Short mmCIF file of C-alpha atoms in Angstrom, two decimals:
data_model
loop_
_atom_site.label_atom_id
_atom_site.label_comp_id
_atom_site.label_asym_id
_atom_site.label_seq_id
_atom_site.Cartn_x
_atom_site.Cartn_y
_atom_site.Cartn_z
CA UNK M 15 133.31 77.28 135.27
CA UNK M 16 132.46 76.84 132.10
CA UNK M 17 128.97 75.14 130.85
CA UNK M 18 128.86 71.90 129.14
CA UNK M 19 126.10 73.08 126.72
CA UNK M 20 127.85 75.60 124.34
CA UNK M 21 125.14 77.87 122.78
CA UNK M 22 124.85 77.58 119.16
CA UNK M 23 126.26 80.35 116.82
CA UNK M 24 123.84 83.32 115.68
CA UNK M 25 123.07 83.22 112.60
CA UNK M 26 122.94 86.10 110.32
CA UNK M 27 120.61 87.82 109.52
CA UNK M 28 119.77 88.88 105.84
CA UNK M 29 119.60 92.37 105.44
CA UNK M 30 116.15 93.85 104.03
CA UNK M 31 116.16 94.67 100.76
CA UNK M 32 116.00 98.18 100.27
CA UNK M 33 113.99 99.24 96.64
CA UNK M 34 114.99 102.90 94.99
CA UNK M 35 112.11 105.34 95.55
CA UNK M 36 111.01 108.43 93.49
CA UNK M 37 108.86 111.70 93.82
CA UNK M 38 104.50 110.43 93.39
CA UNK M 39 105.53 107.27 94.85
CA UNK M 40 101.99 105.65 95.91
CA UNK M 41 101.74 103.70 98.83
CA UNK M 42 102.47 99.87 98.60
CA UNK M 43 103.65 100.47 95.24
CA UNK M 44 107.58 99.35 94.87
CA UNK M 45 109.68 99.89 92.29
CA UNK M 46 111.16 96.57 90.40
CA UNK M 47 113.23 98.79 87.98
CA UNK M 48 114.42 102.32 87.87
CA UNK M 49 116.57 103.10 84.48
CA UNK M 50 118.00 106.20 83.09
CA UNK M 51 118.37 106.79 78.84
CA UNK M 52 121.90 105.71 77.71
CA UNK M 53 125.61 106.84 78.37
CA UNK M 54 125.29 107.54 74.39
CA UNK M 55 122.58 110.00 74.90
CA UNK M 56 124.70 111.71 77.86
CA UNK M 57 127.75 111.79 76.03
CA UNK M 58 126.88 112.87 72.80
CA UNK M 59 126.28 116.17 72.95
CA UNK M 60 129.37 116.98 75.00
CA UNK M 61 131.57 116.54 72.60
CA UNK M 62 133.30 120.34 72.78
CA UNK M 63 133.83 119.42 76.25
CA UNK M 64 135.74 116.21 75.34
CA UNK M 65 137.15 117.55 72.15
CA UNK M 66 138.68 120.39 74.80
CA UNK M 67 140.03 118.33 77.09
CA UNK M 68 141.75 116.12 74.39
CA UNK M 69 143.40 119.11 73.02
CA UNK M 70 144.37 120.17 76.71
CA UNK M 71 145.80 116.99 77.46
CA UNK M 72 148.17 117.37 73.97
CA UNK M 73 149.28 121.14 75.12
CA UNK M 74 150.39 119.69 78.61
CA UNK M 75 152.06 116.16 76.99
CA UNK M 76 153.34 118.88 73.85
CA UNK M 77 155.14 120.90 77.10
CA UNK M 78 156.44 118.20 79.05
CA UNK M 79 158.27 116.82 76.02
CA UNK M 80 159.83 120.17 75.42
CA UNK M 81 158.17 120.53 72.38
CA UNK M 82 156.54 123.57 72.98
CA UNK M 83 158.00 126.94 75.12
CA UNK M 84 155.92 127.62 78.38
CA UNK M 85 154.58 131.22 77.27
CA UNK M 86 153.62 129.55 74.17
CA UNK M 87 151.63 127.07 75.94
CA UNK M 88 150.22 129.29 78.46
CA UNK M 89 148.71 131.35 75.40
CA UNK M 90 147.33 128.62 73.81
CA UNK M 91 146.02 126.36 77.08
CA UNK M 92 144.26 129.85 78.63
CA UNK M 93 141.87 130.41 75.66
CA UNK M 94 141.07 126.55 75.45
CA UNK M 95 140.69 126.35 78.93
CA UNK M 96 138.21 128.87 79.06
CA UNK M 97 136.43 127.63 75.98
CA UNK M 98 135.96 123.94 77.39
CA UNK M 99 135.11 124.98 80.86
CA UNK M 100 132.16 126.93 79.15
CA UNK M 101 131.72 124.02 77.12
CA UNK M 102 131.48 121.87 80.64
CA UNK M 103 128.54 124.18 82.64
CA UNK M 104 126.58 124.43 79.47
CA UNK M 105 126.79 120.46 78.79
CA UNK M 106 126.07 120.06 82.46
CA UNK M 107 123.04 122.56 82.52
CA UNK M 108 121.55 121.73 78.84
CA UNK M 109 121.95 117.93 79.19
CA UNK M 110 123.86 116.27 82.11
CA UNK M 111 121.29 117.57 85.05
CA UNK M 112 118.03 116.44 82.59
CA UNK M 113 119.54 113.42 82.11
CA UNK M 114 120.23 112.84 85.43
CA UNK M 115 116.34 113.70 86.26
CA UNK M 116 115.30 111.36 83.20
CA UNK M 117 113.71 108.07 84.92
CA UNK M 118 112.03 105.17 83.22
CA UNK M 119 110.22 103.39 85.92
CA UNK M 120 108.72 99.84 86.31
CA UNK M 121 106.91 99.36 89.87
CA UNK M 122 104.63 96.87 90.92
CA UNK M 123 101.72 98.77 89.55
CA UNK M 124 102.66 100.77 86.83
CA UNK M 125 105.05 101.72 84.32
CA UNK M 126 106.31 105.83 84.56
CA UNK M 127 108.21 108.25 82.75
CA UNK M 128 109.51 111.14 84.95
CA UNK M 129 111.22 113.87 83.68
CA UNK M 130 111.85 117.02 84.88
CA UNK M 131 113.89 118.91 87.87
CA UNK M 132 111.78 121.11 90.02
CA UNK M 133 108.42 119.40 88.63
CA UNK M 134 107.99 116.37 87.64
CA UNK M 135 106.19 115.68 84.36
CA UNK M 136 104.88 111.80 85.16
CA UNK M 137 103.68 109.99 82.63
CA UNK M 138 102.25 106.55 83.60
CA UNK M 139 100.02 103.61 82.12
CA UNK M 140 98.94 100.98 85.02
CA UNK M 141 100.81 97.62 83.92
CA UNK M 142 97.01 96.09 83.94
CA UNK M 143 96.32 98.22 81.50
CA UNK M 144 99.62 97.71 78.77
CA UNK M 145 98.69 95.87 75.79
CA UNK M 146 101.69 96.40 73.88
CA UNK M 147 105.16 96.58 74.37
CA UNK M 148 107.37 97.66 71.18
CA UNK M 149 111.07 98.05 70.53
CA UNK M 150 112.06 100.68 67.96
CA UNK M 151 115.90 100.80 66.46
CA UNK M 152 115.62 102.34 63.17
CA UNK M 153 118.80 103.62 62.80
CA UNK M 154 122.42 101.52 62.67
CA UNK M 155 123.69 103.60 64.57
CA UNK M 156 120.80 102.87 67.58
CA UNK M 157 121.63 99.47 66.65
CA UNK M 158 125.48 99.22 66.92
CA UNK M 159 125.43 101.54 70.27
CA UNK M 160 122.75 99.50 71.87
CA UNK M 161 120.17 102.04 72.68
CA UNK M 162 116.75 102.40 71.04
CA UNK M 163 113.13 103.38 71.50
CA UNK M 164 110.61 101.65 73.52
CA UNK M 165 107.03 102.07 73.30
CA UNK M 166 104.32 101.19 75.49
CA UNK M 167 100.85 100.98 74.50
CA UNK M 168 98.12 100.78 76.48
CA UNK M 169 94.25 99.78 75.64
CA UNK M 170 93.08 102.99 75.35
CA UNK M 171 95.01 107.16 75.62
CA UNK M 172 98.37 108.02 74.62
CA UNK M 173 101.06 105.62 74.53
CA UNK M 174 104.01 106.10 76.84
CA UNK M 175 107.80 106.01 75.01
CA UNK M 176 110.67 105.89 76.66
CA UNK M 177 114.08 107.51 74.21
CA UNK M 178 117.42 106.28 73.85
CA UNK M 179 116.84 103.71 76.48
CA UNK M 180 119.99 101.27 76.86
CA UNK M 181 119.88 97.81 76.23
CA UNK M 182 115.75 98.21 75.05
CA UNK M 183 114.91 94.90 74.64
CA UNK M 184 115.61 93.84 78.19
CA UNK M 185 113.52 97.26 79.38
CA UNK M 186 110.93 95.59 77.61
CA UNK M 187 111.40 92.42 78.52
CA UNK M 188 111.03 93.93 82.07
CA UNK M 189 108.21 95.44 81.54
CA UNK M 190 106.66 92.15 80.55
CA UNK M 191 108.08 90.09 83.21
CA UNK M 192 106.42 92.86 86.03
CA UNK M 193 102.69 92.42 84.19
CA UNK M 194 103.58 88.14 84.60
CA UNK M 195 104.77 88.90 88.62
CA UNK M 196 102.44 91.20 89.95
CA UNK M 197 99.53 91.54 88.78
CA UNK M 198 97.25 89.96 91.22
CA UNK M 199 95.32 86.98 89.88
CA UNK M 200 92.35 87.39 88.52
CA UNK M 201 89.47 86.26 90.55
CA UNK M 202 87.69 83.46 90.00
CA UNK M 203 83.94 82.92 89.01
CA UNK M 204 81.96 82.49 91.76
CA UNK M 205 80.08 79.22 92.08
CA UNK M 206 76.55 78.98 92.36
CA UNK M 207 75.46 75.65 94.86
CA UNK M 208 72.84 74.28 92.33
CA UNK M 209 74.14 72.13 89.45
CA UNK M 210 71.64 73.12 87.39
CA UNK M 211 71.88 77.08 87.24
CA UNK M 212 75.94 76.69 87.78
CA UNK M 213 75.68 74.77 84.26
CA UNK M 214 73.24 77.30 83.08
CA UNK M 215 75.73 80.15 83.21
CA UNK M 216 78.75 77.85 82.45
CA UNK M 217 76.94 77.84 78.82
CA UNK M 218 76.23 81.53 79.07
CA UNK M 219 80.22 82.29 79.50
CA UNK M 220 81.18 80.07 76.52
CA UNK M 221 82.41 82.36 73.60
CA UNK M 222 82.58 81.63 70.34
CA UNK M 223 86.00 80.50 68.53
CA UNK M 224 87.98 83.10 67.40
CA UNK M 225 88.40 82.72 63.49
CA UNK M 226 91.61 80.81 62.39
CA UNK M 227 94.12 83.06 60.31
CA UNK M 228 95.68 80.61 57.90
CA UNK M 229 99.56 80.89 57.04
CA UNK M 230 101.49 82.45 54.24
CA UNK M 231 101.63 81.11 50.97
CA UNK M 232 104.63 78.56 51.43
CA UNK M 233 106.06 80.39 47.83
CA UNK M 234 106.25 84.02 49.15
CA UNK M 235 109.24 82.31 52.08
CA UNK M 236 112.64 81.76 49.95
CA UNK M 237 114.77 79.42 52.59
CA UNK M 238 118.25 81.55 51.30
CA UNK M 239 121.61 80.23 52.49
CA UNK M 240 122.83 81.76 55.90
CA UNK M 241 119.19 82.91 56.80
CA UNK M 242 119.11 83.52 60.07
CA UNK M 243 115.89 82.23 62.19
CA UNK M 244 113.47 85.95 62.84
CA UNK M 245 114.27 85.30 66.81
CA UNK M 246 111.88 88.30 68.36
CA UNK M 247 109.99 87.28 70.96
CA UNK M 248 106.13 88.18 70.32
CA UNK M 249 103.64 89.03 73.24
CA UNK M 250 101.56 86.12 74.56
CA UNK M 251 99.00 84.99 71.88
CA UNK M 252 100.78 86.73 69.40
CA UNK M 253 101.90 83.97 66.59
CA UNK M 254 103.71 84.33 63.45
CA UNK M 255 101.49 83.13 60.09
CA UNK M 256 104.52 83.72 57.40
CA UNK M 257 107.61 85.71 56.32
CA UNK M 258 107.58 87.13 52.85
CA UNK M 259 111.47 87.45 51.71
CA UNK M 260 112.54 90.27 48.94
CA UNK M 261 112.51 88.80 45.36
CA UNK M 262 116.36 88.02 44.53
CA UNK M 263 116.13 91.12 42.03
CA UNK M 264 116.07 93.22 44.91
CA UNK M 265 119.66 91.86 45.61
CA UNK M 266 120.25 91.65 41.89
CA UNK M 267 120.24 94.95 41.19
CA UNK M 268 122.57 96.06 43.90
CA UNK M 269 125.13 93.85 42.98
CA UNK M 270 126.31 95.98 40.47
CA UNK M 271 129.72 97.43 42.11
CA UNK M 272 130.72 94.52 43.68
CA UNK M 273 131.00 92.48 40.54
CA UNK M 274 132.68 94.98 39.00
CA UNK M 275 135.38 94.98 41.05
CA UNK M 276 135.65 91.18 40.94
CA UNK M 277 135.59 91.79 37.40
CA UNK M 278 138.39 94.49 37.58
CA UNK M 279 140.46 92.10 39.38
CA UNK M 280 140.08 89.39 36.57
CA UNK M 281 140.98 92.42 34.17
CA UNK M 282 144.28 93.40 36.23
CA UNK M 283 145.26 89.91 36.52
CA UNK M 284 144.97 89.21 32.79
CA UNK M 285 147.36 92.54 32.52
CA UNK M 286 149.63 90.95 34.33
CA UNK M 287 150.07 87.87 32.83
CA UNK M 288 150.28 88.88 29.44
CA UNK M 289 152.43 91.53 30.15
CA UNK M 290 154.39 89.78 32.88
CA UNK M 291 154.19 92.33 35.76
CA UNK M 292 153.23 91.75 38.89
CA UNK M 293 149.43 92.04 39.22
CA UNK M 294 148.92 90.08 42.38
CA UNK M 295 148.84 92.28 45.03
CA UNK M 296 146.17 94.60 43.18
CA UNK M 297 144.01 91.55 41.86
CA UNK M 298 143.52 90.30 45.26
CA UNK M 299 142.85 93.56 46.92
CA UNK M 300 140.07 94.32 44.13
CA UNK M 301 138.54 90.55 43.95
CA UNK M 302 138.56 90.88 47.98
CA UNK M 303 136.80 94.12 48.62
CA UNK M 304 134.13 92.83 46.01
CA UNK M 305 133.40 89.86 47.02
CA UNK M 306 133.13 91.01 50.94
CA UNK M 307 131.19 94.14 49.48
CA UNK M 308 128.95 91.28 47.74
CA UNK M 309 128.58 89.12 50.96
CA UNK M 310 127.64 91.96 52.91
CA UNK M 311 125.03 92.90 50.93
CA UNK M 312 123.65 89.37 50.25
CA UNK M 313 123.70 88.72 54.19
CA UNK M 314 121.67 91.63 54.33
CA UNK M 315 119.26 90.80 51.42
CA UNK M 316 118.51 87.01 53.13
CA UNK M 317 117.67 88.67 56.25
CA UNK M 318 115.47 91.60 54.71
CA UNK M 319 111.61 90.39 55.28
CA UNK M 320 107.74 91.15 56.02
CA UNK M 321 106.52 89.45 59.00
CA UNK M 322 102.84 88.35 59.12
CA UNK M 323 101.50 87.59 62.98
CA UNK M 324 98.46 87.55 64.10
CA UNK M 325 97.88 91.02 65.16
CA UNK M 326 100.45 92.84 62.78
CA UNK M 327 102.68 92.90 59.80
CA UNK M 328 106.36 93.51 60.72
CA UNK M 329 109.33 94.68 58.40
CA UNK M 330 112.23 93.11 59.47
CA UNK M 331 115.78 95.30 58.23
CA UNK M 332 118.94 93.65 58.56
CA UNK M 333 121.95 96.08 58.98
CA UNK M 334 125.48 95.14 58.22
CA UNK M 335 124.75 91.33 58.48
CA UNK M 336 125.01 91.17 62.07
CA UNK M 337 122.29 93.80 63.85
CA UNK M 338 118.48 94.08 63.10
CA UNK M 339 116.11 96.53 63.56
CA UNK M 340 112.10 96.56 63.45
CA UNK M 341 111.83 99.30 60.50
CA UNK M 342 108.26 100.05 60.90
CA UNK M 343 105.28 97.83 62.30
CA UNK M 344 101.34 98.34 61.71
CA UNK M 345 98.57 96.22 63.02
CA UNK M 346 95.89 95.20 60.73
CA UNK M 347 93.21 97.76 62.57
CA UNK M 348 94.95 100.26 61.58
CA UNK M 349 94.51 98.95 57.79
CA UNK M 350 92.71 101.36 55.71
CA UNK M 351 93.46 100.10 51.81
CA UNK M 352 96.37 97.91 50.53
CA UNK M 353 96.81 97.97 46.88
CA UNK M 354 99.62 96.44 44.41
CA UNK M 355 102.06 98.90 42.69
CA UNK M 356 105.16 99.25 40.62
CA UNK M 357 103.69 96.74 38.12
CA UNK M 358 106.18 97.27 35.40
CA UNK M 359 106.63 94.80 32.32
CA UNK M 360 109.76 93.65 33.96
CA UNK M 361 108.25 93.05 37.36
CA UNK M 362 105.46 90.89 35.59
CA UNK M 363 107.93 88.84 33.95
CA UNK M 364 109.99 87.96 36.76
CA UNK M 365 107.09 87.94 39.47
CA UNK M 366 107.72 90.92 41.82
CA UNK M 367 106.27 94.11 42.28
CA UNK M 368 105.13 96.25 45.84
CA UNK M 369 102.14 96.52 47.98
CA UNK M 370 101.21 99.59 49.46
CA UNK M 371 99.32 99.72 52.73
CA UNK M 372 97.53 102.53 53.19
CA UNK M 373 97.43 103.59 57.22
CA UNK M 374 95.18 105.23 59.39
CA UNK M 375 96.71 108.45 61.16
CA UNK M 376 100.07 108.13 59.04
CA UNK M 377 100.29 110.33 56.25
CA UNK M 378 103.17 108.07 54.31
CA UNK M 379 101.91 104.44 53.68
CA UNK M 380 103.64 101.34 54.61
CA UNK M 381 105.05 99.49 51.28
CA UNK M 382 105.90 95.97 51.08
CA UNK M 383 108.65 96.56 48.22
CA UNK M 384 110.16 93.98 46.19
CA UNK M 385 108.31 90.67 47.08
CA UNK M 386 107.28 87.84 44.96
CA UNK M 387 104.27 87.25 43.54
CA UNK M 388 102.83 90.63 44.87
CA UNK M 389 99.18 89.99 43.96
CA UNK M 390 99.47 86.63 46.92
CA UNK M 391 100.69 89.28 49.21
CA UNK M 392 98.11 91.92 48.64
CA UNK M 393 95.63 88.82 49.02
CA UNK M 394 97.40 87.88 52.57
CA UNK M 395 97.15 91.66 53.99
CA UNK M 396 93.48 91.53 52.81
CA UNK M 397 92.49 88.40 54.86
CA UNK M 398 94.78 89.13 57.29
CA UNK M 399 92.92 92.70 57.94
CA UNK M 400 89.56 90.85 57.82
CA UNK M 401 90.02 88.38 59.56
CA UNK M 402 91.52 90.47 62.89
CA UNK M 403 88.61 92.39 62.73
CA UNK M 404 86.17 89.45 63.04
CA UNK M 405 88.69 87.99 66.10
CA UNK M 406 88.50 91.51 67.56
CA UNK M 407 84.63 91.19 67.38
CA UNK M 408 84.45 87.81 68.59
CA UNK M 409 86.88 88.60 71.17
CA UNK M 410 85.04 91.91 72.58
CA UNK M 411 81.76 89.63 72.28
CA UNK M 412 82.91 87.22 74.00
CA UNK M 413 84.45 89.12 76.80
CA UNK M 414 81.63 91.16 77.02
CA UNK M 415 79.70 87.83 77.48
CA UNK M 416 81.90 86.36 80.31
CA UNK M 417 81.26 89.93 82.61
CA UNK M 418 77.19 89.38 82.20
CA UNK M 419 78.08 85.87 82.88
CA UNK M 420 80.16 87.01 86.32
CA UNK M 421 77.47 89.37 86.87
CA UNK M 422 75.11 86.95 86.96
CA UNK M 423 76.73 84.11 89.05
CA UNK M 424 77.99 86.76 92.02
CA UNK M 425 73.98 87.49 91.83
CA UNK M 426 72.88 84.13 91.79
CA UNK M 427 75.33 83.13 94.66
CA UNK M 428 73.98 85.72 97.05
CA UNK M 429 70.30 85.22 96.12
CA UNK M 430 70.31 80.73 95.31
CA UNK M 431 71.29 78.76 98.15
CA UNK M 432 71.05 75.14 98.38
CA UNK M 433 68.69 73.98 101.56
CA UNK M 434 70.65 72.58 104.69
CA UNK M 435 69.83 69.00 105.96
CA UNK M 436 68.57 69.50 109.48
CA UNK M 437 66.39 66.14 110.26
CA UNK M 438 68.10 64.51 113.11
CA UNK M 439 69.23 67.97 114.49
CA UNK M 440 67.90 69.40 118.06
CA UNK M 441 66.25 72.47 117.24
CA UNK M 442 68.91 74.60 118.70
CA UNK M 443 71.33 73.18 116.43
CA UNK M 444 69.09 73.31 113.61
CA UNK M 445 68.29 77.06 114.03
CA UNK M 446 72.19 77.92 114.14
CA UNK M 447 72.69 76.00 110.64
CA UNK M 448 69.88 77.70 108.89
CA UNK M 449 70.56 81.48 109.89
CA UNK M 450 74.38 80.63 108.91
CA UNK M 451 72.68 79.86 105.43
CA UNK M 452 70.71 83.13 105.56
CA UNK M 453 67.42 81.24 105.74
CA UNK M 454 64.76 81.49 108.33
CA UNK M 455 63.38 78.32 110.34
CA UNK M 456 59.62 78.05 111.00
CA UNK M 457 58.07 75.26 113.50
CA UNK M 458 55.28 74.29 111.93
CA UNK M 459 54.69 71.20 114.79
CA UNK M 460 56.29 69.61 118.09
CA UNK M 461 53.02 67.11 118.23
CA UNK M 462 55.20 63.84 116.38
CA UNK M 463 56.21 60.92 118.16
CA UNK M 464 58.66 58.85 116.30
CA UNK M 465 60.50 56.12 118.05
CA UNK M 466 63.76 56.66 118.22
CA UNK M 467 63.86 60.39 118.02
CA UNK M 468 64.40 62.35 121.56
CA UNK M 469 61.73 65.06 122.00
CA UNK M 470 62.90 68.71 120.12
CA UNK M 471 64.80 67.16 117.17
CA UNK M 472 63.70 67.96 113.41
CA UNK M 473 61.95 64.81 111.54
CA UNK M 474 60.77 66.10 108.32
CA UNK M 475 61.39 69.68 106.70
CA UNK M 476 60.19 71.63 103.78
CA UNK M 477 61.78 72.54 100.97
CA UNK M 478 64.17 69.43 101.23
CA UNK M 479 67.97 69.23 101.66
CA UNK M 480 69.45 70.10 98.56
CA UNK M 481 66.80 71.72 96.76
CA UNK M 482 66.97 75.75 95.69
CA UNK M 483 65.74 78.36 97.63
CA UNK M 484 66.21 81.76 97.91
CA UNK M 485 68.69 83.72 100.63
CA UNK M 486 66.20 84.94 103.78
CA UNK M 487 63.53 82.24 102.95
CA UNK M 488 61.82 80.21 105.45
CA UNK M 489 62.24 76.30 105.93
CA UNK M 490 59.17 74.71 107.30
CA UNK M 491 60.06 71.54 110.14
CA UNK M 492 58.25 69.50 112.17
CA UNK M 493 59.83 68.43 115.93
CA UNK M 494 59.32 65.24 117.55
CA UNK M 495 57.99 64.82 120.93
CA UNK M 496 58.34 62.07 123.81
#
């Protein structure tokens, strides 16, 4: 017989989530992502191997078409065989098994870079500890294939940088996101119970206002047609102050070639008018390919900059219109000199010239080549240098100020302690609430009679309630009696 009550379905359960794990693996620590370097940088140096097996594949389709007599193909196919199959262990040995052993890792603690088969060579930087996240594509090719550098700096020892990474913008992106997600939250100030003293150290943690870095000169930005928006997405309190564009000479001069092929088209098409014969097809082939040749490299001109922020200057290099890549960065404490060059007689009549930037630790200095009016930009790296070495001195004071200030208040809360009200408590009571309050009661009298009060209940104490004392001092009372 069959119940009336029909038990509900089960419902499924989710199954755990199971995270990749590595060799040095602490405990609690879980990885959020585990990423090898590209395909590119796997594939690229075996190309014998696949250059083998293309030519293999065109003896046996060469063969089956009865192009080519079996002993003839056996001759040929042995060799090759042999040659790519050699070509296969020592792409597998040299650069598939490394690769394979290559590991960019982002847990909830730390970012890593393992490498290595028996061993591994770690290299880590806690993510508490990464101050700086950078994304390198210098070359077109990095930039077409969609693999690049990533660097990660922390605040103080070598930085960490991961090659040929794939997609390296969202690897650093991740990185980023993990510091936001879990790193614990940072603790807050302990509160001391008197208003006074809290408001005491309140005005001891108050820093001073970092200085303001002003923006660009509005002159050294040139709004150019089909300028695209600089879209990179700067670390928190990082903020841009100006882009300096290349002075249209720099575009000028390259020009060159492409108008003379527009040119050569006017020339053929003039031919062939005057000496009625068809022209067309080789008039707009010529004006064509010069006037794509010229929009290519004006697209890349618009989008060629300098990028002042607040902590660095950027160069910004457009390639092929379409793909950018961060050429070279510097921050401003790394500024040793800047001076203006290539001053020529030309320059000074149409306003451009070059700043160089001399750098700490880098033997070749960074130049700011072909901007306008290059005496405002040498006067914008200048302030720009000084003034992020005053924020970085107001910033370490002031940081430096807010730990004596934390040092003080976790002092002051375990030594200052606001006095308990205990009149109209029985004594037992009474002594329960002051040694939870780390003080000490003292009966000083039982004699009082107060009407209204039941005998062994506290009338009048000393300090009163409210007032300061100190952790494991004594509050004087006096009992009633009937």
């Amino acid at each position: 017989m069959h119940s009336p009550f029909s038990a509900a379905p089960a419902q499924p359960q989710p199954m755990p989530q199971r995270h990749p794990t590595f060799r040095g693996q602490a405990a609690g620590e879980v990885v959020v992502s585990m990423r090898r370097a590209s395909l590119v940088a796997l594939l690229l140096p075996g190309w014998p191997m696949l250059v083998g097996l293309g030519l293999l594949g065109g003896l046996v389709l060469w063969q089956v078409s009865g192009g080519l007599p079996g002993p003839a193909a056996a001759t040929l196919s042995v060799p090759l065989a042999l040659a790519t199959l050699s070509a296969l262990l020592y792409w597998a040995v040299t650069h598939a098994t490394p690769w394979w052993f290559h590991l960019a890792i982002i847990t909830n603690q730390r970012v890593i870079l393992s490498q290595g088969i028996v061993r591994s060579a770690v290299a880590a930087i806690p993510l508490a500890d990464v101050q700086a996240v950078e994304v390198e594509q210098p070359d077109w090719q990095e930039t077409l294939l969609g693999y690049g550098r990533v660097k990660v700096a922390s605040g103080g020892g070598t930085p960490i940088t991961f090659p040929m990474m794939s997609r390296p913008r969202a690897f650093a992106e991740a990185i980023t996101g993990a510091r936001t997600t879990h790193l614990p939250p940072r603790r807050p100030s302990p509160t001391v119970a008197d208003d006074t003293l809290q408001g005491l150290l309140t005005r001891m943690g108050q820093g001073e206002t970092l200085p303001t870095m002003p923006l660009l000169d509005a002159c050294l930005t040139r709004d150019w047609p089909l300028r695209r928006a600089n879209a990179r997405a700067l670390p928190p309190g990082e903020t841009v102050l100006g882009v300096v564009s290349r002075h249209w000479w720099a575009l000028a001069r390259q020009l060159g070639a492409p108008l003379a092929l527009v040119a050569g088209a006017g020339a053929v098409a003039l031919v062939g008018v005057w000496g009625h014969v068809t022209a067309w097809p080789v008039t707009l082939a010529l004006g064509s390919a010069g006037l794509a040749w010229g929009l290519v490299l004006y697209l890349n001109f618009v989008d060629d900059t300098f990028v002042f922020t607040t902590r660095r200057i950027m160069t910004v290099k457009r390639r092929f219109f379409i793909f950018a890549s961060d050429e070279e960065f510097i921050s401003y404490d790394k500024i040793q000199k800047s001076e203006v060059v290539s001053l020529s007689l030309f320059g000074r009549l149409l306003r451009f010239g070059a700043v160089e930037i001399a750098v700490s630790g880098q033997s070749d200095p960074l130049l700011l080549d072909m901007v306008p009016y290059p005496s405002l930009v040498y006067a914008a790296v200048e302030r720009s240098r000084v003034l992020a070495q005053k924020r970085t001195g107001v910033a370490t004071a002031n940081r430096e100020r807010a730990e004596i200030k934390e040092w003080f208040a976790e002092v002051l809360a375990e030594m200052v302690v606001a006095t308990p009200e205990l009149r109209g408590q029985p004594l037992e009571d009474a002594l329960v609430r002051t040694y939870g309050e780390g003080m000490r009661l003292v009966v000083l009298s039982d004699a009082l009679v107060v009407p209204g009060y039941p005998p062994g209940v506290v009338v009048s104490q000393s300090p009163s309630a409210g007032s300061r004392a100190l952790r494991g001092g004594d509050i004087s009372v006096m009992l009633s009696r009937s």
